[in-house]
Structures are given as structure tokens and as C-alpha cells.
Amino acid sequence: MAKESLTVIDNRTGKQYELPIEDGAIRTADLRKIKLSDDDFGLLGYDPALLNTASCRSKVTYIDGEKGILLYRGYDIEDLAENSNYLETAYLIVKGELPDEERLAAWTHNITMHTMVHENIKKFMTGFRYDSHPMGMLMGTIAAMSTFYPDAKDVEDLQSRRLQTRRLIGKLPTIAAFAYRHLRGLPYVYPQNELSYTGNFLSMLFKMAGKYTPHPAIERALDVLFILHADHEQNCSTNAVRAVGSSLVDPYSAVAAGVAALYGPRHGGANEAVVRMLQKIGSVENVPEAIKAFKSGEERLMGFGHRIYKSYDPRGKIIKKLAYEVFDVTGKNPLIDIALELERIALQDDYFVSRKLYPNVDFYTGIIYQAIGFPVTMFPVLFAIPRTAGWLAQWAEMVRDPEQKITRPRQLYMGEARRQYVPLIERPEPADREDKVAEAI
Ligand code: SDX
């Protein structure tokens, strides 16, 4: 029977080492055994951006990037998008199993009872500039929520974790809608608990003076989009939530860090960047010119490529279909023709094919959100709301994991060797000093 281990020879010393293989990985800490001498620190693993490093054991989400498979707690994303709803999927992600009728009703009630926010949060939000980016408002407000719930600091208490989870999943849509109303200079709309999770969100966004009834097709489309964005294993923002949460700070602060990471255009900010890119391209006739710019490396084809998916993102396929269901209600967003032409050409072009660049979750979502009536800056907020369930499931898994400690990576030091302090009057201005300072800025 083949041994589950690596035998490595350090050619610097001729010594041989056995490194156990467990669950398809070696413990990078085992590399420390490989030393030049007894007082040597031992070898480190070097993996910038953690391209090939497992930071944790998790049971929440499984992705096969080559086959385009995405499972939440073992269930195919396609099945959940077809048959489930967001709150049921959030229960699955957080609790690990699909709920029975009684548990689903209790979960829905508990989330719904936490949709209101403290009135001071409303006052806090009115302090933002009229043109603030809603992701900045969301990040700041969620971080501020840690001051409203000091009990949340007891992260090792199960009941406290459960309470904060209900609060955050319940309140994210309210805060997001308040941010939108702030941008529009409109009065904030309070939750209507008789509506569904996404129906209530639409009401808080778009209700004007009269009665508001969400369009069922839009309500369902948003619910499916929320299912598709609910978790995605160790993506950048989840890694941020885990790393910040590993200091045992409260979950509001950890989730605010997740929102911050998601804000970036390489991550959740990509859906906003895609629509801006399509608007800049302007017409189907301009696509070949745009493709040239992407291939030259001058610009990125936003919404394309993925660290894990080296085939079509399964979420992208579902979203592309969903777009037409939304357009049946809203009318077609003409940007989709440009997106379809970009995809058609890119999937035939060796630059993209050789780099296994396919449309990801963000390529078509913005076109749908714009058709529904969201401003571009709200798109990443629509990603953050559903991802809160995944962030909290992963955060709780980290808190409970006996192997986890505070996240504190090592480094490869490339700086100056030890040197003596030089008094000001003795510091010559060597020619290269400016270069060094400029480089360090
Ligand atoms: C999300 O991790 C997750 O799971 C994230 C997410 C989730 O649900 O949480 O799935 C959500 O963030 C989706 C990704 C959204 N981002 C974008 O659409 C932005 C555009 N995409 C890229 O910036 C990029 O593809 C990333 C950031 C998504 C992935 O980057 P990697 O894995 O670090 O790959 P890379 O930047 O090293 O690129 C590899 C090569 C490079 O070419 P070479 O240097 O080898 O010549 O592919 C090229 C890149 O130039 N490339 C692209 C490209 N993406 C990569 N070229 C043109 N257009 C692109 N979009």
C-alpha cells in the first residue's frame, strides 16, 4: 500500500525527510523540520496571494473549478436555484442541513424579527455625503453596528453567535436599502414583515408615496441571485472575515472587513466594473477593438476569469438565463448584446481560451440589476447582502475549529540588514537615497 507521505531530500545537506500527506495536503509547518543547522528556523512555504494554500478545513462549500461544479453543503447550486429560496439556502449554509417545515418557519420568523435597525443607525447614515458609494456606507454602518451590540464580543458563546447571525442576515437588506434611499434623497422606508425577504428589500428600496407590491418575477429573480451569491468557499472576502475574526473580534467588525474586501473591482466590485466597461464599449461594432485592448493587457475584460473556475462559472450560466426572465418584465437591457458578443468572441480567442478565462458570476449580474433599476454603485451591495450568510457560516466554522488560532503569516524579509542610527547632521544625501525613498512610498 503506497505511503501517504512525501519523501524529500534537502540537496543542501543530503538529509531526507518524510512529510505526511493528509486530505491531499502537506502541513506547511512540517517544512520547518528541514534545516541547515539546529539553530536554523527551518524552511517556510512561500505562496503570495495564497494561490496554492489551504487556510482551513471547511464543510460549507465545494467547488470543482475544472468541471464547473458548485455545491453548498453537498447540494448542486443548480438544484438550489431551481427549487429553493434564499432564506432556506441561508439556513442550509449556516446550519449544514436543509430545514424541515417547522425549522424553516422559525428561521424565517427569527430573521424577519431582526429587520429593524436602531434609530441611531438611521441618524448615523444621514451623515454620509449625498454621493457616497453605498459599499462605503454599508462597510461603515456594519462596523458601527458593533457598538450597538456589545454582547456580540462573546464570540465563543453559541447563543450569541446565533443571535448576531440572525441580526446581520436580517438587517443587511435594511441598511442596504437605507443607503440607496440616502443616495436618492428619499425618506427611508421601514421593513414590512409580511413581505418575503427579497420582497421586503424591494419595498424598502422602491416604495414611494403609495402602496408598493413587488413584482413576483423580479422578487423571484432577486431571490435566485441571492442564492447564487450566498457563499463561495475561501474567496477574498471570506478569507478577510476569517482572518479578522481570528482575533476574536465581534462578527460585525469581521463582516465589515468582508464588505471591504468585496468592494474591490477584482472581487465583488467587478459587477459594477462590467457595466461601466460595457457602457464604455458602447456598441457591438466596437467589441473587436475592445478585445484588442484586453488582449494587450492594457485593460481587463471585467467579469471574466476566476482563480478557481477554469471552465464556465456555473452561476454565470444560471444568471444568463435569468436575465431574459427579468427582461420579460423590465424590457431588454441593450448592454446584453454587447456582453453576448464579447463572450462569443472571447470564447473563440486563444488569449482567453489558453488562460481558461470564462464569464464569471459578475459578467451578467450588472445587466440584470440595471434593468431592475439599480444604479451601478448598488451592484456590489447586492453581492454583499446574500454573501453575509456565507461569511457568517465560515466565521462560525473558524471560531469552532480547534486547529484555528489568530491568523498571522510569516514573511520572506528582503529589507536592509541591521544598521546603526545616523544622527541627522551626519546623514549624507547619497544619490540613490531618493530612489529608495521613492520606491518605498
Ligand atoms: C468574484 O474567489 C471567488 O470565489 C470570487 C467570487 C466569489 O463568489 O466570491 O467568485 C466572486 O470575485 C469573481 C471574479 C470577479 N472579478 C473579475 O471579473 C475581475 C476580472 N478578473 C480578473 O481580474 C481575474 O481573472 C481574477 C481576479 C478574477 C482572478 O485573477 P487570478 O486568478 O489572480 O489570475 P491572474 O490575474 O493571475 O490572471 C492570469 C492570466 C494573466 O495573464 P498572464 O499574466 O498569464 O499573461 O490571465 C489574465 C492575466 O492578465 N487575465 C485576464 C483576465 N483575468 C485574468 N486578462 C483579461 N481579462 C481578464 N478578466
XYZ file of C-alpha atoms and ligand atoms in Angstrom, residues 51 232 235-236 265-268 270 294 299-307 310 313 315 351-352 355 357 360-362 383 387, ligand 1:
91
model
C -2.634 30.576 -4.794
C -18.110 30.558 -2.414
C -12.750 33.782 -1.691
C -11.002 37.042 -0.854
C -13.007 45.557 -8.605
C -11.108 42.252 -8.684
C -13.837 40.781 -6.429
C -17.440 41.883 -5.825
C -16.453 43.539 -10.720
C -7.960 43.296 -23.235
C -7.368 46.602 -19.609
C -9.103 43.616 -18.058
C -12.238 42.045 -19.511
C -14.170 42.532 -16.297
C -16.498 39.699 -15.349
C -14.132 37.211 -16.992
C -11.639 34.902 -15.318
C -11.554 33.246 -11.937
C -8.955 31.895 -9.550
C -11.086 27.218 -15.287
C -18.771 29.551 -13.730
C -23.557 30.622 -11.601
C -5.732 34.589 -25.494
C -8.773 33.849 -23.336
C -5.765 31.279 -19.989
C -10.898 32.783 -18.948
C -17.797 34.519 -14.001
C -20.682 35.332 -11.669
C -20.227 39.073 -12.248
C -23.500 40.860 -3.685
C -22.864 36.686 0.997
C -15.591 37.138 -7.822
O -12.773 33.881 -5.448
C -14.032 33.846 -5.643
O -14.672 32.805 -5.481
C -14.664 35.169 -6.065
C -16.124 35.105 -6.445
C -16.994 34.792 -5.250
O -18.115 34.293 -5.461
O -16.591 35.132 -4.120
O -16.324 34.115 -7.449
C -16.607 36.444 -6.985
O -14.834 37.924 -7.312
C -15.496 36.783 -9.287
C -14.288 37.486 -10.005
C -14.716 38.893 -10.373
N -13.568 39.643 -10.877
C -13.465 39.994 -12.181
O -14.255 39.661 -13.060
C -12.285 40.899 -12.493
C -11.606 40.432 -13.790
N -10.964 39.174 -13.487
C -9.607 39.193 -13.079
O -9.057 40.323 -12.538
C -9.063 37.846 -12.636
O -9.494 36.916 -13.538
C -9.383 37.391 -11.220
C -9.023 38.428 -10.206
C -10.828 37.065 -11.089
C -8.560 36.129 -10.969
O -7.237 36.504 -11.060
P -6.022 35.466 -10.856
O -6.514 34.110 -10.547
O -5.070 36.096 -9.900
O -5.427 35.391 -12.302
P -4.355 36.398 -12.870
O -4.759 37.808 -12.584
O -3.017 35.936 -12.432
O -4.512 36.182 -14.452
C -3.952 35.029 -15.086
C -3.730 35.474 -16.507
C -2.949 36.780 -16.629
O -2.323 36.761 -17.916
P -0.716 36.455 -17.973
O -0.063 37.333 -16.937
O -0.608 34.997 -17.680
O -0.320 36.810 -19.379
O -4.987 35.747 -17.132
C -5.072 37.127 -17.483
C -3.996 37.870 -16.676
O -3.575 39.012 -17.395
N -6.396 37.577 -17.060
C -7.186 38.363 -17.777
C -8.364 38.464 -17.031
N -8.266 37.751 -15.908
C -7.042 37.199 -15.920
N -6.996 39.002 -18.969
C -8.029 39.750 -19.417
N -9.201 39.891 -18.755
C -9.404 39.260 -17.572
N -10.557 39.387 -16.939
